[in-house]
Coordinates of C-alpha atoms in Angstrom, one line a residue:
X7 CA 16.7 -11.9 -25.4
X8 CA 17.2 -14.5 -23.2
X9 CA 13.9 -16.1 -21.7
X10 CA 12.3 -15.6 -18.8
X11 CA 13.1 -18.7 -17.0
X12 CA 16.3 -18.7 -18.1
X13 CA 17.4 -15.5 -17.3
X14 CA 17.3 -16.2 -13.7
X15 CA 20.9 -17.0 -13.5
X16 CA 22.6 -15.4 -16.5
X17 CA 22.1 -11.7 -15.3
X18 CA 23.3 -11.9 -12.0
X19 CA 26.5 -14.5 -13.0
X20 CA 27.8 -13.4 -16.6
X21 CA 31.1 -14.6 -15.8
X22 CA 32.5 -16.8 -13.3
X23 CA 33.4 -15.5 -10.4
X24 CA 32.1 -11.9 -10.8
X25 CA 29.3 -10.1 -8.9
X26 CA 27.3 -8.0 -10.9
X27 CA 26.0 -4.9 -9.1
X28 CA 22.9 -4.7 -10.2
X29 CA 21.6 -8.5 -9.3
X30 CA 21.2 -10.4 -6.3
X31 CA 19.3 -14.1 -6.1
X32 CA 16.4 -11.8 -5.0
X33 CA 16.1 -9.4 -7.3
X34 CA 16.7 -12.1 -10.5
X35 CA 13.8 -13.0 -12.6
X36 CA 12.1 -15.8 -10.9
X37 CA 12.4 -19.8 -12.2
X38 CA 9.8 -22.1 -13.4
X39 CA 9.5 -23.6 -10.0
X40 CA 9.2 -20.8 -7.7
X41 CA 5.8 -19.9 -10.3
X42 CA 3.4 -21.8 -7.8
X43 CA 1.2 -19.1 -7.0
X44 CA -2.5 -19.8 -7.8
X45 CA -5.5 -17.6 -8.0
X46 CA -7.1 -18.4 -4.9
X47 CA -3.4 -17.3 -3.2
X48 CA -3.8 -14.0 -4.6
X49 CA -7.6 -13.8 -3.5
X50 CA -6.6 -14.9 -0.4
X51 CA -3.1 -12.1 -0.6
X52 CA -5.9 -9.9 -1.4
X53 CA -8.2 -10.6 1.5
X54 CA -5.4 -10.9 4.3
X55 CA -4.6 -7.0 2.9
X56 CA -7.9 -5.2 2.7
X57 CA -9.1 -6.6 6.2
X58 CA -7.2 -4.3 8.0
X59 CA -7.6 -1.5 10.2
X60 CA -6.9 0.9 7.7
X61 CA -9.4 -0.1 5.6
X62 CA -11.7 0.4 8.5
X63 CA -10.6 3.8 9.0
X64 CA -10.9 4.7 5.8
X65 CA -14.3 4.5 6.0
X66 CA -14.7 5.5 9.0
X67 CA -13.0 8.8 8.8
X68 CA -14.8 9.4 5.7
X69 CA -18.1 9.3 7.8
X70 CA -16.0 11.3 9.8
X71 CA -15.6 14.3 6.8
X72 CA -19.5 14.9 5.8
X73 CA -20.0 11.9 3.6
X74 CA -23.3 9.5 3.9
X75 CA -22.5 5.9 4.3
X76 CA -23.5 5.4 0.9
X77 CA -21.3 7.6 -0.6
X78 CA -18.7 6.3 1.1
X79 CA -18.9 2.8 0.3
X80 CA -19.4 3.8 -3.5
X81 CA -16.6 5.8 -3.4
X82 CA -14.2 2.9 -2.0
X83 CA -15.9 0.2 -4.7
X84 CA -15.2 2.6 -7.4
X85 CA -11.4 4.0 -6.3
X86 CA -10.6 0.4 -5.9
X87 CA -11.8 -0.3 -9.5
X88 CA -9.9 2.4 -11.0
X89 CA -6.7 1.3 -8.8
X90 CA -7.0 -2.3 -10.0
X91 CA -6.5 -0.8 -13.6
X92 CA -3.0 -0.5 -13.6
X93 CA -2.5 -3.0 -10.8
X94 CA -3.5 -5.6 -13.6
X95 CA -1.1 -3.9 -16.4
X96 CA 1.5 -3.6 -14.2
X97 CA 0.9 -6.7 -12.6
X98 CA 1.5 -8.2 -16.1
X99 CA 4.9 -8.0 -16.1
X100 CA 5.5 -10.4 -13.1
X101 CA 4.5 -13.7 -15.0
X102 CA 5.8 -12.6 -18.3
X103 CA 9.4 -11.8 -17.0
X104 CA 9.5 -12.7 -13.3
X105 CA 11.1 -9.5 -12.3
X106 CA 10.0 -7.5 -9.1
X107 CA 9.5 -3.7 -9.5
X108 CA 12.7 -2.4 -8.9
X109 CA 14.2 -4.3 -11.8
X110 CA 11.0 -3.0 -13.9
X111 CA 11.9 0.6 -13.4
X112 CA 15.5 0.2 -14.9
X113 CA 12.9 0.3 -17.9
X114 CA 12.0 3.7 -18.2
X115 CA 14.2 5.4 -15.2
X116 CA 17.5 4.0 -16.3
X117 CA 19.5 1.5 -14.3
X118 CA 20.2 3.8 -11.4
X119 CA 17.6 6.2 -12.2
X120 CA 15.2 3.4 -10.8
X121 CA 16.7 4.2 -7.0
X122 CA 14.6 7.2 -7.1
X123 CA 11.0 5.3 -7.7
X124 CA 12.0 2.4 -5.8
X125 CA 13.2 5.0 -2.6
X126 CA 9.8 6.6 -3.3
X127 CA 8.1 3.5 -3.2
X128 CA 10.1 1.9 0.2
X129 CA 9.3 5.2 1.7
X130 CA 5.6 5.1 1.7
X131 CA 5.9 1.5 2.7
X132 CA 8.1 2.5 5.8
X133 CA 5.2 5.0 6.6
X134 CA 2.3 2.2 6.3
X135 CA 4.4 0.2 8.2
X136 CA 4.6 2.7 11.0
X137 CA 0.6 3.3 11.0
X138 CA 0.0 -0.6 11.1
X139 CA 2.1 -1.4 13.4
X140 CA 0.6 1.9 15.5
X141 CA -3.1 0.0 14.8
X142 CA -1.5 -3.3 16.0
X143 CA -0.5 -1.5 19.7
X144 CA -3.7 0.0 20.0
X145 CA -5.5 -3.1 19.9
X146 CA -2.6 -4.9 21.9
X147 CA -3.1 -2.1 24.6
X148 CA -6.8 -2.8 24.4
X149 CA -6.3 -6.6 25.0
X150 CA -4.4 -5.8 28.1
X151 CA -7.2 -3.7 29.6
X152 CA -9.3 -6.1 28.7
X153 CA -8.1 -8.4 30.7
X154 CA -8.0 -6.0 33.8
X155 CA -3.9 -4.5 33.3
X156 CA -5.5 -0.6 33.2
X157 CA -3.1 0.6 30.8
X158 CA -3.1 4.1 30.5
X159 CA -3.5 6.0 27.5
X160 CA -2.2 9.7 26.2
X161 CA -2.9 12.3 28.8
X162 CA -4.5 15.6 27.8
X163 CA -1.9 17.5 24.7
X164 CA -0.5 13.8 24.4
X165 CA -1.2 11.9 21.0
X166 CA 0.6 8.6 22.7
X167 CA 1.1 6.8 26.2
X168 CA 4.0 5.4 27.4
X169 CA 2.4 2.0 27.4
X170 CA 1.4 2.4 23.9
X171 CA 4.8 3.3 23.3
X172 CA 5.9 0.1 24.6
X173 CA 3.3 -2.1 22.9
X174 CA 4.0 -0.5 19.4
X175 CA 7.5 -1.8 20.0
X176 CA 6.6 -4.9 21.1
X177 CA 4.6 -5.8 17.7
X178 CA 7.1 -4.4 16.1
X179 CA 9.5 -7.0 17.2
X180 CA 6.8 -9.6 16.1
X181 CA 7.1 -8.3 12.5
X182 CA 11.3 -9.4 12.3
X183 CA 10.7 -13.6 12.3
X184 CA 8.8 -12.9 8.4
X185 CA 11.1 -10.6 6.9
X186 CA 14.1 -13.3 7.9
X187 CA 11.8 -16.6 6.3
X188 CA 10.9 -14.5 3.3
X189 CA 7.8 -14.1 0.5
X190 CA 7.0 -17.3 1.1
X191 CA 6.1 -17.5 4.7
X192 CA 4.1 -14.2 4.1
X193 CA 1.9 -16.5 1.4
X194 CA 1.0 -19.3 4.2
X195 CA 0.2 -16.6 6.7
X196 CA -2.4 -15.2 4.1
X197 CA -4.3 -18.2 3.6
X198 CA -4.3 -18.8 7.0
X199 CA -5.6 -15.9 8.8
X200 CA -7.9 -14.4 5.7
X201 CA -10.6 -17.0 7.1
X202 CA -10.5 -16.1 10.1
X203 CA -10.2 -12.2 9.8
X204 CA -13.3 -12.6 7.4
X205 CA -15.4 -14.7 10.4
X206 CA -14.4 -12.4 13.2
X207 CA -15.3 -9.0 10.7
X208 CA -19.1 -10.6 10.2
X209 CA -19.3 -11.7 14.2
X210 CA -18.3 -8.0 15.0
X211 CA -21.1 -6.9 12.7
X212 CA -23.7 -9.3 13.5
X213 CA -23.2 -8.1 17.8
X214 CA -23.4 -4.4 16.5
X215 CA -26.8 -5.1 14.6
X216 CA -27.8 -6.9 17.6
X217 CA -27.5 -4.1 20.0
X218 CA -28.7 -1.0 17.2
X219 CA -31.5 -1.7 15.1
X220 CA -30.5 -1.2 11.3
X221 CA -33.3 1.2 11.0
X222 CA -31.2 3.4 13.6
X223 CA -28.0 2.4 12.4
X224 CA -27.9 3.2 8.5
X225 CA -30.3 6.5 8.9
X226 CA -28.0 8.6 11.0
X227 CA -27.0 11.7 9.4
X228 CA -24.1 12.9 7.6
X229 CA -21.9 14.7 9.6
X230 CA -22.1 18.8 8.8
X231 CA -18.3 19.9 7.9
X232 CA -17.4 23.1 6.5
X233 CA -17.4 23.3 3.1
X234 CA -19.4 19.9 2.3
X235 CA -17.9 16.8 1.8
X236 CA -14.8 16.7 -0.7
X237 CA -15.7 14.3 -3.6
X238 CA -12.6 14.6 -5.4
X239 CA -9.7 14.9 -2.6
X240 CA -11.5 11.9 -1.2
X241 CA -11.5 9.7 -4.3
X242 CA -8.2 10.5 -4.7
X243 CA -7.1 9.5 -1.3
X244 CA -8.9 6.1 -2.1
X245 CA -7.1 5.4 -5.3
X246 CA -4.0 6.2 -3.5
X247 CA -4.6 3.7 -0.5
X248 CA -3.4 0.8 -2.7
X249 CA -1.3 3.4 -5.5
X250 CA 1.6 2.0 -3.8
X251 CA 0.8 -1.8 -4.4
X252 CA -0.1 -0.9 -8.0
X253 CA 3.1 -0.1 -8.5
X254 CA 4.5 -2.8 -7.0
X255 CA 2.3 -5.8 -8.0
X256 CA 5.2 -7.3 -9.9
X257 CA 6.8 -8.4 -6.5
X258 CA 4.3 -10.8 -6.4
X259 CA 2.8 -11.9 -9.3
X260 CA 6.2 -12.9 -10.0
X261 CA 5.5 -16.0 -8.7
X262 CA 2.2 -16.7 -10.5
X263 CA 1.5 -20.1 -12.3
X264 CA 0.0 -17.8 -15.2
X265 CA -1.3 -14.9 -16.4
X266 CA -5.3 -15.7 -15.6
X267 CA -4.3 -16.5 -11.7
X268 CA -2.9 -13.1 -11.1
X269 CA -5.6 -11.6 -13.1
X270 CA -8.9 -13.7 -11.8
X271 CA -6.8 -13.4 -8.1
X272 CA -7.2 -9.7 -7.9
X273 CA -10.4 -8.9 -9.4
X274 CA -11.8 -11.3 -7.2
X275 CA -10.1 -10.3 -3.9
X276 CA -9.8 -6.4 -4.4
X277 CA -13.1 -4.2 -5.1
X278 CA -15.9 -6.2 -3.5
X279 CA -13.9 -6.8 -0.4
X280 CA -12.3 -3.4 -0.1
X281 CA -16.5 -1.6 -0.2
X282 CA -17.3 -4.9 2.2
X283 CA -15.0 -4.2 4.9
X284 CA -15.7 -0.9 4.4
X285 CA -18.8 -1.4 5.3
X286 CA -17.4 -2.9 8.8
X287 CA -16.1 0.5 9.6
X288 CA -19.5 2.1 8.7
X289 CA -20.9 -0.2 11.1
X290 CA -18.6 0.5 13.6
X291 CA -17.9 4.1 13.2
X292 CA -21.9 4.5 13.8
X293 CA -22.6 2.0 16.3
X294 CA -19.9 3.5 18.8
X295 CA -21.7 7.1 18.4
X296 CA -25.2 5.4 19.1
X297 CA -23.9 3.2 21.8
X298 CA -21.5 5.4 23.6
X299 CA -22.2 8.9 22.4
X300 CA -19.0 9.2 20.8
X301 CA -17.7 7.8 17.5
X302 CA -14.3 6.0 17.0
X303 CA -12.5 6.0 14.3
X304 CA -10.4 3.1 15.1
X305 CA -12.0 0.0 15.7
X306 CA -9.6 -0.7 19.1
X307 CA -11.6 1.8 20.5
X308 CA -15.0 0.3 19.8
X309 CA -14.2 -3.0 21.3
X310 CA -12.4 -2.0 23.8
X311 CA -15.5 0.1 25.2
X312 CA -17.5 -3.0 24.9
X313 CA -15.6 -4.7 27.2
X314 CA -16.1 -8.5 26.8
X315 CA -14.3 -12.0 26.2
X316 CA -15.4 -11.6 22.5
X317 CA -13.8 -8.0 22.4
X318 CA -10.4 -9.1 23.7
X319 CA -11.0 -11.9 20.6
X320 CA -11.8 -9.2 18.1
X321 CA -8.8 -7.3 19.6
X322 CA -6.3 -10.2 18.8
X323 CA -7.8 -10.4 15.2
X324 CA -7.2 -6.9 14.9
X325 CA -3.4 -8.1 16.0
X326 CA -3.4 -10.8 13.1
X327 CA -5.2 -8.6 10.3
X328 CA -2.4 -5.5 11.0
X329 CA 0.6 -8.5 10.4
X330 CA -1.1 -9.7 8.2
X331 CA -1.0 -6.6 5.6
X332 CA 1.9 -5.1 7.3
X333 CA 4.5 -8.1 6.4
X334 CA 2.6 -8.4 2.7
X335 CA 1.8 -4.6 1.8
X336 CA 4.9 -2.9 3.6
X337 CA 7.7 -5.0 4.3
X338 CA 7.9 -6.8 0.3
X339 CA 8.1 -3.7 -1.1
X340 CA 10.9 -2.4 0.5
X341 CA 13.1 -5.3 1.3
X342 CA 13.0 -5.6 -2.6
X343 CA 13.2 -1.2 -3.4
X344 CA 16.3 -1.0 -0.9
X345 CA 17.8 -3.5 -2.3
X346 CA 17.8 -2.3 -5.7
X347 CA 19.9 0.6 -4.1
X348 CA 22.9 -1.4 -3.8
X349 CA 21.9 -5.0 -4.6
X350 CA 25.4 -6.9 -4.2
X351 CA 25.2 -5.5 -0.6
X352 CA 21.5 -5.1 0.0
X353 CA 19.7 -8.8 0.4
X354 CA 15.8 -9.2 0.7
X355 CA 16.2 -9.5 4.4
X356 CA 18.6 -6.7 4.7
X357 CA 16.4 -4.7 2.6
X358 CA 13.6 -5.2 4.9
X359 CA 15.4 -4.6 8.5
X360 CA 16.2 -1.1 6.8
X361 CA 12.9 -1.0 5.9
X362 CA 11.5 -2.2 9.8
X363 CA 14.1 0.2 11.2
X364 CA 13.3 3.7 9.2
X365 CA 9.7 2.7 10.1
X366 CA 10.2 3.5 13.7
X367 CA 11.5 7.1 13.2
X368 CA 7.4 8.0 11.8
X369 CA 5.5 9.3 14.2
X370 CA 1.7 7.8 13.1
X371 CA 0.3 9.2 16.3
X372 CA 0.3 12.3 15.2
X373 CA -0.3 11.9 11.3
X374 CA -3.5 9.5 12.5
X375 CA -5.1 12.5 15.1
X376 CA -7.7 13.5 12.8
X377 CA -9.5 12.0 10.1
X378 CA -8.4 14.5 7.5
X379 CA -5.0 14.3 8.2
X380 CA -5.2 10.7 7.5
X381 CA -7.4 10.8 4.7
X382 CA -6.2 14.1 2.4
X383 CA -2.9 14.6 3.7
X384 CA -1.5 11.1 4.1
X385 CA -3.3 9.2 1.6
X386 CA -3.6 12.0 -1.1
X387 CA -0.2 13.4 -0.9
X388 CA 1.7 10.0 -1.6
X389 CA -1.1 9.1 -4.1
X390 CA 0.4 12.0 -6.3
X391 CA 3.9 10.9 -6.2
X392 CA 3.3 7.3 -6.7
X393 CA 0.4 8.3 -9.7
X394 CA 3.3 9.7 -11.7
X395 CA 5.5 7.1 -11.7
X396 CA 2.3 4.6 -12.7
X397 CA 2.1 7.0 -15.3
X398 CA 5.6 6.3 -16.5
X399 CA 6.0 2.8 -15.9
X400 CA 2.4 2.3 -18.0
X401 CA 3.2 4.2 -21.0
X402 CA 7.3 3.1 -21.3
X403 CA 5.9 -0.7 -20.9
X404 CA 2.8 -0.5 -22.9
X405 CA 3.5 2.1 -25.8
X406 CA 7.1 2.7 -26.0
X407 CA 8.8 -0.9 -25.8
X408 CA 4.9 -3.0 -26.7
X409 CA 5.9 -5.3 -23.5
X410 CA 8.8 -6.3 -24.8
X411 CA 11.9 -5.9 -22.2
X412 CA 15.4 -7.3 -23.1
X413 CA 15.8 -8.8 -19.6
X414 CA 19.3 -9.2 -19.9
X415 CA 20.0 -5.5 -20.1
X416 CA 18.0 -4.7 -16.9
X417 CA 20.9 -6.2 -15.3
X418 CA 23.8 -4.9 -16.4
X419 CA 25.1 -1.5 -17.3
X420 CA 25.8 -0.5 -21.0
X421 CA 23.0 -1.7 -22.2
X422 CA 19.5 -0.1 -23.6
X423 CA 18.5 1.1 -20.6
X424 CA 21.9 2.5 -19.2
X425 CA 20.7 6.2 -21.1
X426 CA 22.8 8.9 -19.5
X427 CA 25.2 7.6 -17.0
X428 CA 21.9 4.9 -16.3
X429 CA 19.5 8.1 -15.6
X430 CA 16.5 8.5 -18.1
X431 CA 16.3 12.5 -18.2
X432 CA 12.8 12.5 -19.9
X433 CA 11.5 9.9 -17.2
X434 CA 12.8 12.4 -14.4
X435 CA 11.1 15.5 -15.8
X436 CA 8.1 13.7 -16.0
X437 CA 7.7 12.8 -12.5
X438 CA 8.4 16.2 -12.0
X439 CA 6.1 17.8 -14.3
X440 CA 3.2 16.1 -13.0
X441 CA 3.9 16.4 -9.4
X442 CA 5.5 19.7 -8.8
X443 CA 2.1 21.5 -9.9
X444 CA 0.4 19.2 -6.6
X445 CA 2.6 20.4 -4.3
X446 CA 1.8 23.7 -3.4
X447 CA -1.9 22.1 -2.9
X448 CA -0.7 19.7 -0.9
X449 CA 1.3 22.0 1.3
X450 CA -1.6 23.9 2.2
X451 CA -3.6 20.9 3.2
X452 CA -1.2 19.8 5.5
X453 CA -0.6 23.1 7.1
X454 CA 2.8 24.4 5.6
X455 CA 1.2 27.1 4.0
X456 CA -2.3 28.9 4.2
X457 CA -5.1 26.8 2.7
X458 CA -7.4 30.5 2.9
X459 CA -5.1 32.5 0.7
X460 CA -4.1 29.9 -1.9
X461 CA -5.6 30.2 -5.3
X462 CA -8.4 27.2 -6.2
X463 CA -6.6 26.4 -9.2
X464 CA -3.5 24.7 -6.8
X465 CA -6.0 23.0 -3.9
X466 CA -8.2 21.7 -7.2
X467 CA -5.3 20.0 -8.9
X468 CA -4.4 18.5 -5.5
X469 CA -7.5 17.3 -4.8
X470 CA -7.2 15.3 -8.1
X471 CA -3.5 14.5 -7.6
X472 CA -3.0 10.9 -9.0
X473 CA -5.2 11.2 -11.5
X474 CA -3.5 14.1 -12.8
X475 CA 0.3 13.2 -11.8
X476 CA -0.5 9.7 -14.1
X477 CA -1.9 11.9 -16.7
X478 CA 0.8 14.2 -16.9
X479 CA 3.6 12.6 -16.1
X480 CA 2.5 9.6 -18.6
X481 CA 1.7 12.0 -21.2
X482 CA 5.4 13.8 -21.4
X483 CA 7.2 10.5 -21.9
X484 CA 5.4 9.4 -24.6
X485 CA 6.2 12.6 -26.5
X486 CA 9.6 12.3 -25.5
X487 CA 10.8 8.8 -25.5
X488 CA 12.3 6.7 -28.3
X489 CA 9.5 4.4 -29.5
X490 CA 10.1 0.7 -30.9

């Protein structure tokens, strides 16, 4: 096997003059010298990700579904700890053999079979990309009313104005300059702005205690929704917010100095923050019912009722946090998962102009118009996909091949992971095994078929979909595939 560090070259040029299909200069293992990624750049990756209006509304809208603040911080701490599980197994792989996910899915789905996860993956990521982009108009469009442009925004049956239109566009464009200068400007931007984004989060907090006492604040009461608050569907939403980085991981700890700096990086920047910020949204979420009579879900909406020179600041934060996880969470991914579909043609910026591009055909308006749509159907539906192919990944890495990978053979067909014609048939019956029996749940939930005359059995293992997907789908392969 040829090492790590050495491989960088020798997959994607085994003989003068050829191109090898399967390798580009971004998707070859990386070389001793790009490995300059420290812990406190992955804390700081961490922090520029999980302060985010997402984040916020993900608290927020769970406020929104019955549960008591309480719960729903404890909910996101513990979902975050289970989802940093496999982020640090998978994560692994990146300083061991420096290869991004893609390339790590030729494992177990075969050399071509890995277009379907990646596809999977870059898809999700086009659909985040959409929603933070969405997030980063709304508070543009705030800004602008701030100071005194009187925007309009959706009339009555609308989801979207015109001049929200135009400002989703607008930061769209922003997004373009980062995918051209590559991973590493998205590194200098985290370090950067997490400081910042963390400073504006506690002002926004401290204002909002100033103006409700705490007493008030933190003893409203849970919202009464039909049916009580769902525990499971809503853990398993949670897990899925960062399912899709979990799979991914290897795209950046790629570039770590070691092992401990990805590790001590992650644990330190993922759970605590993620219940912290969540906690912003709480604050938020309750303050704008107690101030205004009416709670937002979306913090644009809270500042932009307060009206002030230190709202229109908290709105351009808002601006920086969505680029900031947009460019890191949603445009690595796929500029590395579109490439793998064709990576002699398919370069790292090319991959992630695709990516930019596909991401204005999603319509977040409407997936974002209520809190459970965002919460069960958005989150929760991709959660199951991407749980099954954590499942696969997991077991093929860790129990068939003991973390050994011939590196070489990732890259060229042939070899021992070409299987049949470079498909692995097991690895594709288990992603369908443990995701088909989720779907008719989740077609329910989102309003395909009736959620009143579907049997429990196919709403509860739904509710529980990446958890079960990983089980399942983990559990098949390692009855079927050829162990070391």
């Amino acid at each position: 096997m040829t090492h790590p560090c050495g491989a960088a070259t020798a997959p994607g040029h085994a003989t003068a003059g050829a191109v090898n299909p399967l390798a580009n200069e971004d998707l070859l293992p990386t070389t001793a010298a790009q490995r300059h990624w420290g812990w406190k750049d992955y804390a700081a990756l961490w922090v520029g990700m999980v302060v985010c209006v997402p984040t916020y509304t993900m608290a927020s809208s769970m406020l929104d579904q019955g549960f008591s603040w309480q719960m729903a911080v404890w909910l996101v701490f513990l979902a975050n700890c289970i989802v940093l599980v496999p982020m640090l197994l998978i994560g692994r792989v990146g300083p061991k053999y420096g290869v991004p996910f893609p390339v790590l899915a030729r494992a177990s789905f075969g050399v071509k079979g890995a277009n379907l996860p990646a596809v999977l993956r870059g898809l999700v990521a086009c659909g985040w990309f959409s929603i933070n982009c969405y997030f980063g108009a709304l508070a543009l469009h705030g800004f602008f009313n701030i100071l005194g442009f009187q925007l309009a925004g959706p009339a009555d049956g609308q989801t979207i104005s015109t001049s929200q239109l135009v400002c989703f566009l607008a930061f769209w464009v922003v997004h373009i300059w980062f995918i051209w200068k590559g991973p590493e400007s998205i590194r200098k931007l985290e370090v950067i702005a997490a400081p910042l984004m963390i400073a504006a989060s506690v002002l926004l907090v401290v204002v909002l205690l100033m103006r409700v006492p705490p007493a008030q604040l933190f003893n409203l009461p849970a919202k009464v929704v039909e049916g009580g608050p769902k525990t499971w569907a809503a853990l398993t939403g949670l897990v899925g917010f960062w399912a899709t980085l979990a799979l991914n991981i290897p795209d950046f700890t790629r570039f770590a100095r070691s092992q401990k700096d990805q590790v001590l990086g992650q644990a330190i920047g993922l759970p605590i923050p993620m219940a912290l910020f969540s906690m912003v949204g709480v604050i938020g979420f309750s303050a704008s019912a107690i101030l205004y009579g009416k709670a937002q879900l979306f913090p644009d909406g809270l500042l932009t009722q307060m009206g002030s020179v230190a709202s229109g600041l908290g709105l351009l934060v808002i601006l920086l946090a969505n680029l900031t996880t947009n460019v890191a969470a949603n445009l690595v991914s796929p500029s590395y998962d579109f490439s793998q579909i064709a990576p002699s043609k398919v370069s790292f910026r090319m991959g992630g102009l695709i990516a930019a591009l596909i991401g204005l055909v999603f319509m977040p308006w409407k997936l974002l118009a209520t809190s459970g749509g965002y919460l069960f159907t958005w989150l929760g539906g991709y959660g199951t996909l991407l749980g099954a192919i954590a499942g696969i990944l997991l077991v093929d890495y860790y129990l068939v091949r003991k973390t050994v990978l011939k590196v070489d053979d990732l890259y060229r067909r042939g070899g021992e992971y070409e299987y049949t014609n470079g498909w692995n048939l097991h690895a594709l019956v288990a992603f369908l095994l443990g995701v088909l029996p989720c779907l008719p749940g989740y077609l329910a939930v989102s309003g395909v078929l009736d959620k009143a005359t579907m049997p429990g059995v196919w709403l509860a293992l739904f509710d529980a979909g990446w958890f079960f997907s990983l089980a399942v789908a983990g559990t098949y392969y390692f009855l079927t595939a050829k162990r070391r």
